[in-house]
PDB file of C-alpha atoms and ligand atoms in Angstrom:
ATOM      1  CA  MET V   1     -19.464   2.893  14.709  1.00 72.00           C
ATOM      2  CA  SER V   2     -19.138   6.326  16.474  1.00 80.00           C
ATOM      3  CA  LYS V   3     -20.664   9.434  14.546  1.00 83.00           C
ATOM      4  CA  SER V   4     -18.061  12.194  16.019  1.00 88.00           C
ATOM      5  CA  LYS V   5     -15.155   9.692  15.145  1.00 88.00           C
ATOM      6  CA  GLN V   6     -16.844   9.335  11.123  1.00 90.00           C
ATOM      7  CA  ALA V   7     -17.341  13.314  11.424  1.00 92.00           C
ATOM      8  CA  LYS V   8     -13.846  14.099  11.940  1.00 94.00           C
ATOM      9  CA  LEU V   9     -12.426  11.064   9.992  1.00 97.00           C
ATOM     10  CA  LEU V  10     -14.645  12.519   6.871  1.00 97.00           C
ATOM     11  CA  LYS V  11     -13.647  16.172   7.765  1.00 97.00           C
ATOM     12  CA  ILE V  12      -9.975  15.388   7.566  1.00 98.00           C
ATOM     13  CA  TYR V  13     -10.527  13.360   4.236  1.00 98.00           C
ATOM     14  CA  LYS V  14     -12.515  16.803   2.690  1.00 97.00           C
ATOM     15  CA  LYS V  15      -9.675  18.815   3.590  1.00 97.00           C
ATOM     16  CA  LEU V  16      -6.819  16.692   2.532  1.00 98.00           C
ATOM     17  CA  LEU V  17      -8.907  16.087  -1.011  1.00 98.00           C
ATOM     18  CA  ALA V  18      -9.457  19.849  -1.257  1.00 97.00           C
ATOM     19  CA  HIS V  19      -5.710  20.632  -0.627  1.00 98.00           C
ATOM     20  CA  PHE V  20      -4.000  17.893  -2.610  1.00 98.00           C
ATOM     21  CA  GLY V  21      -6.800  16.908  -5.196  1.00 98.00           C
ATOM     22  CA  PRO V  22      -7.426  13.213  -6.086  1.00 97.00           C
ATOM     23  CA  GLN V  23      -4.108  11.177  -6.116  1.00 96.00           C
ATOM     24  CA  GLY V  24      -4.786   8.419  -8.741  1.00 91.00           C
ATOM     25  CA  TRP V  25      -3.633   5.466  -6.813  1.00 95.00           C
ATOM     26  CA  TRP V  26      -1.935   3.031  -7.031  1.00 93.00           C
ATOM     27  CA  PRO V  27       0.052   3.653 -10.234  1.00 90.00           C
ATOM     28  CA  GLY V  28       0.275   0.654 -12.339  1.00 93.00           C
ATOM     29  CA  ASP V  29      -0.536  -0.894 -15.827  1.00 94.00           C
ATOM     30  CA  THR V  30      -2.162  -4.072 -14.304  1.00 97.00           C
ATOM     31  CA  PRO V  31      -3.341  -5.618 -11.200  1.00 98.00           C
ATOM     32  CA  PHE V  32      -0.317  -7.989 -11.355  1.00 98.00           C
ATOM     33  CA  GLU V  33       2.145  -4.789 -11.860  1.00 98.00           C
ATOM     34  CA  ILE V  34       0.342  -3.149  -9.029  1.00 98.00           C
ATOM     35  CA  MET V  35       1.070  -6.563  -6.475  1.00 98.00           C
ATOM     36  CA  ILE V  36       4.696  -6.442  -7.415  1.00 98.00           C
ATOM     37  CA  GLY V  37       5.091  -2.625  -6.862  1.00 98.00           C
ATOM     38  CA  ALA V  38       3.826  -3.172  -3.266  1.00 98.00           C
ATOM     39  CA  ILE V  39       6.717  -5.744  -2.914  1.00 98.00           C
ATOM     40  CA  LEU V  40       9.148  -3.656  -4.066  1.00 98.00           C
ATOM     41  CA  THR V  41       8.172  -0.620  -2.439  1.00 97.00           C
ATOM     42  CA  GLN V  42       8.892  -2.384   0.646  1.00 97.00           C
ATOM     43  CA  ASN V  43      11.413  -0.010   2.793  1.00 95.00           C
ATOM     44  CA  THR V  44      12.423   2.258  -0.251  1.00 95.00           C
ATOM     45  CA  ASN V  45      10.576   5.566  -2.099  1.00 93.00           C
ATOM     46  CA  TRP V  46       8.401   5.269  -5.130  1.00 93.00           C
ATOM     47  CA  GLY V  47      11.128   6.461  -7.287  1.00 94.00           C
ATOM     48  CA  ASN V  48      13.647   3.544  -6.933  1.00 97.00           C
ATOM     49  CA  VAL V  49      10.412   1.208  -7.418  1.00 97.00           C
ATOM     50  CA  GLU V  50       9.597   2.940 -10.757  1.00 97.00           C
ATOM     51  CA  ARG V  51      13.183   2.327 -12.193  1.00 98.00           C
ATOM     52  CA  ALA V  52      12.951  -1.305 -10.997  1.00 98.00           C
ATOM     53  CA  ILE V  53       9.426  -1.612 -12.741  1.00 98.00           C
ATOM     54  CA  ALA V  54      10.933   0.046 -16.174  1.00 98.00           C
ATOM     55  CA  ASN V  55      13.725  -2.724 -15.767  1.00 98.00           C
ATOM     56  CA  LEU V  56      11.267  -5.542 -15.548  1.00 98.00           C
ATOM     57  CA  LYS V  57       9.029  -4.061 -18.398  1.00 98.00           C
ATOM     58  CA  GLN V  58      12.222  -3.402 -20.670  1.00 98.00           C
ATOM     59  CA  SER V  59      13.453  -7.054 -20.222  1.00 98.00           C
ATOM     60  CA  ASN V  60       9.692  -8.238 -20.855  1.00 98.00           C
ATOM     61  CA  VAL V  61       9.483 -10.028 -18.171  1.00 98.00           C
ATOM     62  CA  LEU V  62       6.658  -8.349 -16.136  1.00 98.00           C
ATOM     63  CA  ARG V  63       4.431 -11.499 -15.768  1.00 97.00           C
ATOM     64  CA  PRO V  64       4.321 -14.350 -13.215  1.00 98.00           C
ATOM     65  CA  THR V  65       5.671 -17.068 -15.176  1.00 98.00           C
ATOM     66  CA  SER V  66       8.603 -15.182 -16.562  1.00 98.00           C
ATOM     67  CA  LEU V  67       9.397 -14.208 -12.851  1.00 98.00           C
ATOM     68  CA  VAL V  68       9.136 -17.612 -11.899  1.00 98.00           C
ATOM     69  CA  ARG V  69      11.759 -18.824 -14.646  1.00 98.00           C
ATOM     70  CA  ILE V  70      14.282 -15.863 -14.748  1.00 98.00           C
ATOM     71  CA  PRO V  71      17.787 -16.763 -13.108  1.00 97.00           C
ATOM     72  CA  ASN V  72      17.890 -14.932  -9.481  1.00 97.00           C
ATOM     73  CA  ALA V  73      20.982 -13.191 -10.403  1.00 97.00           C
ATOM     74  CA  LYS V  74      19.367 -11.661 -13.427  1.00 98.00           C
ATOM     75  CA  LEU V  75      15.977 -10.759 -11.522  1.00 98.00           C
ATOM     76  CA  GLU V  76      18.398  -9.308  -8.774  1.00 98.00           C
ATOM     77  CA  LYS V  77      20.246  -7.105 -11.408  1.00 98.00           C
ATOM     78  CA  LEU V  78      17.060  -5.825 -12.716  1.00 98.00           C
ATOM     79  CA  ILE V  79      15.289  -4.640  -9.167  1.00 98.00           C
ATOM     80  CA  ARG V  80      18.639  -3.272  -7.640  1.00 98.00           C
ATOM     81  CA  PRO V  81      17.263  -0.154  -7.951  1.00 98.00           C
ATOM     82  CA  ALA V  82      14.683  -0.772  -5.370  1.00 98.00           C
ATOM     83  CA  GLY V  83      17.344  -1.987  -2.659  1.00 97.00           C
ATOM     84  CA  TYR V  84      17.407  -5.298  -0.673  1.00 97.00           C
ATOM     85  CA  PHE V  85      17.288  -6.600  -3.969  1.00 98.00           C
ATOM     86  CA  ARG V  86      18.133 -10.321  -2.729  1.00 98.00           C
ATOM     87  CA  ALA V  87      15.803 -10.752  -0.490  1.00 98.00           C
ATOM     88  CA  LYS V  88      13.134  -9.107  -2.949  1.00 98.00           C
ATOM     89  CA  ALA V  89      13.848 -11.161  -5.539  1.00 98.00           C
ATOM     90  CA  LYS V  90      12.999 -14.202  -3.423  1.00 98.00           C
ATOM     91  CA  LYS V  91       9.886 -12.365  -2.220  1.00 98.00           C
ATOM     92  CA  LEU V  92       8.881 -11.837  -5.857  1.00 98.00           C
ATOM     93  CA  LYS V  93       9.397 -15.536  -6.931  1.00 98.00           C
ATOM     94  CA  ILE V  94       7.870 -16.920  -3.865  1.00 98.00           C
ATOM     95  CA  PHE V  95       4.870 -14.564  -4.445  1.00 98.00           C
ATOM     96  CA  CYS V  96       4.560 -15.453  -8.494  1.00 98.00           C
ATOM     97  CA  ARG V  97       4.644 -19.112  -7.626  1.00 98.00           C
ATOM     98  CA  TRP V  98       1.982 -18.631  -5.249  1.00 98.00           C
ATOM     99  CA  LEU V  99      -0.342 -16.689  -7.471  1.00 98.00           C
ATOM    100  CA  ILE V 100       0.098 -19.249 -10.260  1.00 98.00           C
ATOM    101  CA  LYS V 101      -0.903 -21.787  -7.860  1.00 98.00           C
ATOM    102  CA  GLN V 102      -3.698 -19.538  -7.021  1.00 97.00           C
ATOM    103  CA  GLY V 103      -5.005 -19.439 -10.635  1.00 97.00           C
ATOM    104  CA  GLY V 104      -3.841 -15.950 -11.237  1.00 96.00           C
ATOM    105  CA  VAL V 105      -5.031 -12.391 -10.374  1.00 97.00           C
ATOM    106  CA  LYS V 106      -8.828 -12.913 -11.770  1.00 96.00           C
ATOM    107  CA  LYS V 107      -9.246 -16.084  -9.616  1.00 97.00           C
ATOM    108  CA  LEU V 108      -7.865 -13.858  -6.677  1.00 97.00           C
ATOM    109  CA  LYS V 109     -10.244 -11.202  -7.292  1.00 97.00           C
ATOM    110  CA  LYS V 110     -13.474 -13.849  -6.846  1.00 97.00           C
ATOM    111  CA  LYS V 111     -12.465 -14.678  -3.503  1.00 97.00           C
ATOM    112  CA  PRO V 112     -13.515 -12.966  -0.435  1.00 98.00           C
ATOM    113  CA  LEU V 113     -11.752 -10.715   1.486  1.00 98.00           C
ATOM    114  CA  ASN V 114     -12.061 -12.631   4.521  1.00 97.00           C
ATOM    115  CA  LEU V 115     -10.288 -15.924   3.046  1.00 97.00           C
ATOM    116  CA  LEU V 116      -8.079 -14.436   0.790  1.00 98.00           C
ATOM    117  CA  ARG V 117      -6.127 -11.642   3.572  1.00 98.00           C
ATOM    118  CA  PRO V 118      -5.034 -14.673   5.841  1.00 98.00           C
ATOM    119  CA  GLU V 119      -3.678 -16.359   2.867  1.00 98.00           C
ATOM    120  CA  LEU V 120      -1.927 -13.614   1.698  1.00 98.00           C
ATOM    121  CA  LEU V 121      -0.312 -13.236   4.911  1.00 98.00           C
ATOM    122  CA  LYS V 122       1.112 -16.336   4.976  1.00 98.00           C
ATOM    123  CA  VAL V 123       2.840 -15.804   2.014  1.00 98.00           C
ATOM    124  CA  TRP V 124       6.631 -15.612   2.946  1.00 98.00           C
ATOM    125  CA  GLY V 125       7.805 -11.459   2.886  1.00 96.00           C
ATOM    126  CA  ILE V 126       4.020 -10.444   2.516  1.00 98.00           C
ATOM    127  CA  GLY V 127       3.323  -8.533   5.857  1.00 98.00           C
ATOM    128  CA  PRO V 128       0.154  -6.615   6.648  1.00 98.00           C
ATOM    129  CA  GLU V 129       0.889  -3.367   4.801  1.00 98.00           C
ATOM    130  CA  THR V 130       1.945  -5.125   1.637  1.00 98.00           C
ATOM    131  CA  ALA V 131      -1.231  -7.312   1.791  1.00 98.00           C
ATOM    132  CA  ASP V 132      -3.622  -4.257   2.143  1.00 98.00           C
ATOM    133  CA  SER V 133      -1.809  -2.611  -0.557  1.00 98.00           C
ATOM    134  CA  MET V 134      -2.514  -5.480  -2.700  1.00 98.00           C
ATOM    135  CA  LEU V 135      -5.861  -6.043  -1.560  1.00 98.00           C
ATOM    136  CA  CYS V 136      -7.202  -2.439  -2.069  1.00 98.00           C
ATOM    137  CA  TYR V 137      -5.503  -0.944  -5.017  1.00 98.00           C
ATOM    138  CA  ALA V 138      -4.970  -4.678  -7.221  1.00 98.00           C
ATOM    139  CA  LEU V 139      -7.985  -6.593  -6.158  1.00 98.00           C
ATOM    140  CA  ASP V 140     -10.375  -3.858  -5.118  1.00 98.00           C
ATOM    141  CA  LYS V 141     -11.276  -5.352  -1.988  1.00 98.00           C
ATOM    142  CA  THR V 142     -12.819  -2.839   0.906  1.00 98.00           C
ATOM    143  CA  ASN V 143      -9.855  -3.073   2.947  1.00 98.00           C
ATOM    144  CA  PHE V 144      -7.719   0.097   4.426  1.00 98.00           C
ATOM    145  CA  VAL V 145      -4.290   0.175   4.188  1.00 98.00           C
ATOM    146  CA  VAL V 146      -2.182   1.540   7.088  1.00 98.00           C
ATOM    147  CA  ASP V 147       1.487   2.553   7.057  1.00 97.00           C
ATOM    148  CA  ALA V 148       3.931   4.586   9.113  1.00 96.00           C
ATOM    149  CA  TYR V 149       2.387   8.103   7.605  1.00 97.00           C
ATOM    150  CA  THR V 150      -1.062   6.739   9.189  1.00 98.00           C
ATOM    151  CA  VAL V 151       0.531   5.899  12.452  1.00 98.00           C
ATOM    152  CA  ARG V 152       2.329   9.252  12.722  1.00 98.00           C
ATOM    153  CA  ILE V 153      -0.348  11.487  11.503  1.00 98.00           C
ATOM    154  CA  PHE V 154      -3.450  10.207  13.593  1.00 97.00           C
ATOM    155  CA  ASN V 155      -1.162   9.747  16.983  1.00 97.00           C
ATOM    156  CA  ARG V 156      -0.138  13.476  16.484  1.00 97.00           C
ATOM    157  CA  LEU V 157      -3.712  14.592  15.782  1.00 96.00           C
ATOM    158  CA  GLY V 158      -4.750  12.711  19.119  1.00 95.00           C
ATOM    159  CA  LEU V 159      -7.308  10.938  17.381  1.00 95.00           C
ATOM    160  CA  ILE V 160      -5.388   7.392  18.265  1.00 95.00           C
ATOM    161  CA  LYS V 161      -3.113   6.396  20.822  1.00 95.00           C
ATOM    162  CA  THR V 162      -1.550   3.268  19.213  1.00 96.00           C
ATOM    163  CA  SER V 163       0.924   2.439  16.877  1.00 96.00           C
ATOM    164  CA  ASP V 164      -0.643  -1.250  16.478  1.00 97.00           C
ATOM    165  CA  TYR V 165      -1.235  -1.790  12.866  1.00 97.00           C
ATOM    166  CA  HIS V 166      -4.619  -3.738  13.459  1.00 97.00           C
ATOM    167  CA  ALA V 167      -6.082  -1.375  16.219  1.00 97.00           C
ATOM    168  CA  ILE V 168      -5.538   1.447  13.430  1.00 98.00           C
ATOM    169  CA  LYS V 169      -6.966  -0.634  10.650  1.00 98.00           C
ATOM    170  CA  ASP V 170      -9.875  -1.339  12.967  1.00 97.00           C
ATOM    171  CA  TYR V 171     -10.459   2.360  13.832  1.00 97.00           C
ATOM    172  CA  PHE V 172     -10.799   3.396   9.948  1.00 97.00           C
ATOM    173  CA  GLU V 173     -13.027   0.591   8.695  1.00 97.00           C
ATOM    174  CA  GLN V 174     -15.389   0.913  11.806  1.00 96.00           C
ATOM    175  CA  ASN V 175     -15.857   4.797  11.131  1.00 96.00           C
ATOM    176  CA  LEU V 176     -15.594   5.265   7.700  1.00 96.00           C
ATOM    177  CA  PRO V 177     -18.352   4.396   5.043  1.00 95.00           C
ATOM    178  CA  LYS V 178     -17.228   1.347   3.603  1.00 96.00           C
ATOM    179  CA  LYS V 179     -16.448   2.572   0.020  1.00 97.00           C
ATOM    180  CA  LEU V 180     -13.486   1.353  -2.023  1.00 98.00           C
ATOM    181  CA  GLY V 181     -13.009   4.842  -3.428  1.00 97.00           C
ATOM    182  CA  VAL V 182     -12.817   6.518   0.019  1.00 97.00           C
ATOM    183  CA  TYR V 183     -10.523   3.704   1.269  1.00 98.00           C
ATOM    184  CA  LYS V 184      -8.312   4.193  -2.027  1.00 98.00           C
ATOM    185  CA  GLU V 185      -8.323   7.862  -1.419  1.00 98.00           C
ATOM    186  CA  TYR V 186      -7.803   8.082   1.739  1.00 98.00           C
ATOM    187  CA  HIS V 187      -4.456   6.422   2.232  1.00 98.00           C
ATOM    188  CA  ALA V 188      -2.987   8.043  -0.760  1.00 98.00           C
ATOM    189  CA  LEU V 189      -3.790  11.685   0.910  1.00 98.00           C
ATOM    190  CA  LEU V 190      -2.294  10.683   4.185  1.00 98.00           C
ATOM    191  CA  VAL V 191       0.778   9.408   2.233  1.00 97.00           C
ATOM    192  CA  ALA V 192       0.717  12.874   0.828  1.00 97.00           C
ATOM    193  CA  LEU V 193       0.053  14.910   4.017  1.00 98.00           C
ATOM    194  CA  GLY V 194       3.108  13.203   5.592  1.00 98.00           C
ATOM    195  CA  LYS V 195       5.358  13.565   2.751  1.00 96.00           C
ATOM    196  CA  HIS V 196       5.077  17.250   2.148  1.00 97.00           C
ATOM    197  CA  PHE V 197       3.671  18.539   6.071  1.00 98.00           C
ATOM    198  CA  CYS V 198       3.819  15.982   8.453  1.00 98.00           C
ATOM    199  CA  LYS V 199       7.156  15.013   8.316  1.00 97.00           C
ATOM    200  CA  LYS V 200       8.982  12.875  10.669  1.00 94.00           C
ATOM    201  CA  THR V 201      11.647  15.170  12.332  1.00 94.00           C
ATOM    202  CA  LYS V 202       9.739  18.659  11.847  1.00 94.00           C
ATOM    203  CA  PRO V 203       6.105  18.595  10.900  1.00 97.00           C
ATOM    204  CA  LEU V 204       5.405  21.669   9.020  1.00 97.00           C
ATOM    205  CA  CYS V 205       2.265  22.412  10.813  1.00 97.00           C
ATOM    206  CA  LYS V 206       1.764  26.146   9.955  1.00 96.00           C
ATOM    207  CA  GLU V 207       1.285  25.552   6.796  1.00 96.00           C
ATOM    208  CA  CYS V 208      -0.618  21.972   6.843  1.00 97.00           C
ATOM    209  CA  PRO V 209      -4.096  21.682   5.388  1.00 97.00           C
ATOM    210  CA  LEU V 210      -5.125  20.176   8.856  1.00 96.00           C
ATOM    211  CA  LYS V 211      -3.813  22.954  11.197  1.00 91.00           C
ATOM    212  CA  LYS V 212      -7.143  24.070  12.397  1.00 75.00           C
TER     213      LYS V 212
HETATM  214  S1  SF4 G   1       1.536  18.529  10.127  1.00 86.93           S
HETATM  215 FE1  SF4 G   1       1.132  19.375  11.946  1.00 86.93          FE
HETATM  216  S2  SF4 G   1      -0.916  20.003  11.860  1.00 86.93           S
HETATM  217 FE2  SF4 G   1      -0.356  18.756   9.943  1.00 86.93          FE
HETATM  218  S3  SF4 G   1      -1.352  16.745  10.753  1.00 86.93           S
HETATM  219 FE3  SF4 G   1       0.905  16.711  11.171  1.00 86.93          FE
HETATM  220  S4  SF4 G   1       0.846  17.467  13.454  1.00 86.93           S
HETATM  221 FE4  SF4 G   1      -1.057  17.730  12.853  1.00 86.93          FE
END
């Protein structure tokens, strides 16, 4: 751990928290709902995911056994608002089958992170960002989530010079205090910063809480 890197990361964290306030991530009534949301949010915005989850709830199928059994065409229709609905329906079914085989969410929570993460990454359709979101927000593992906002913001700030997922994850995990609450909040705050200020094409640096 580098003390200066840790100090910088914490300074950014405090400024973002002071500006945006606690983000209360991840939205979801149960760990299972959070895991389903992590798959549905791939390549789409959260508003679309909310509509797909509302459809699943309304049809009373938001549980692993129901999602495994529901006909493909019906599932595709329910999650259509989240986009890529054919691929996502397949991902949901494969993930739910795997989850049932593992003994459910409670059993997963008991597994150590170093064993669970590689197993999760072997499930078809689960990449590093999706796996890490599930591990951090649904399974309460102290495991940092990296996304496109993190890559953009930290490269622009000049604190990293890479877009490699695991190099960035290591950078945070080696320099932040190992606290689940900090990991959860930090990622959520970076999403808020990326959405509202550090935009892809035109960053709003003058108004940005990190302008100094
Ligand atoms: S909006 Fe500008 S000041 Fe803020 S983090 Fe992005 S590049 Fe830096």
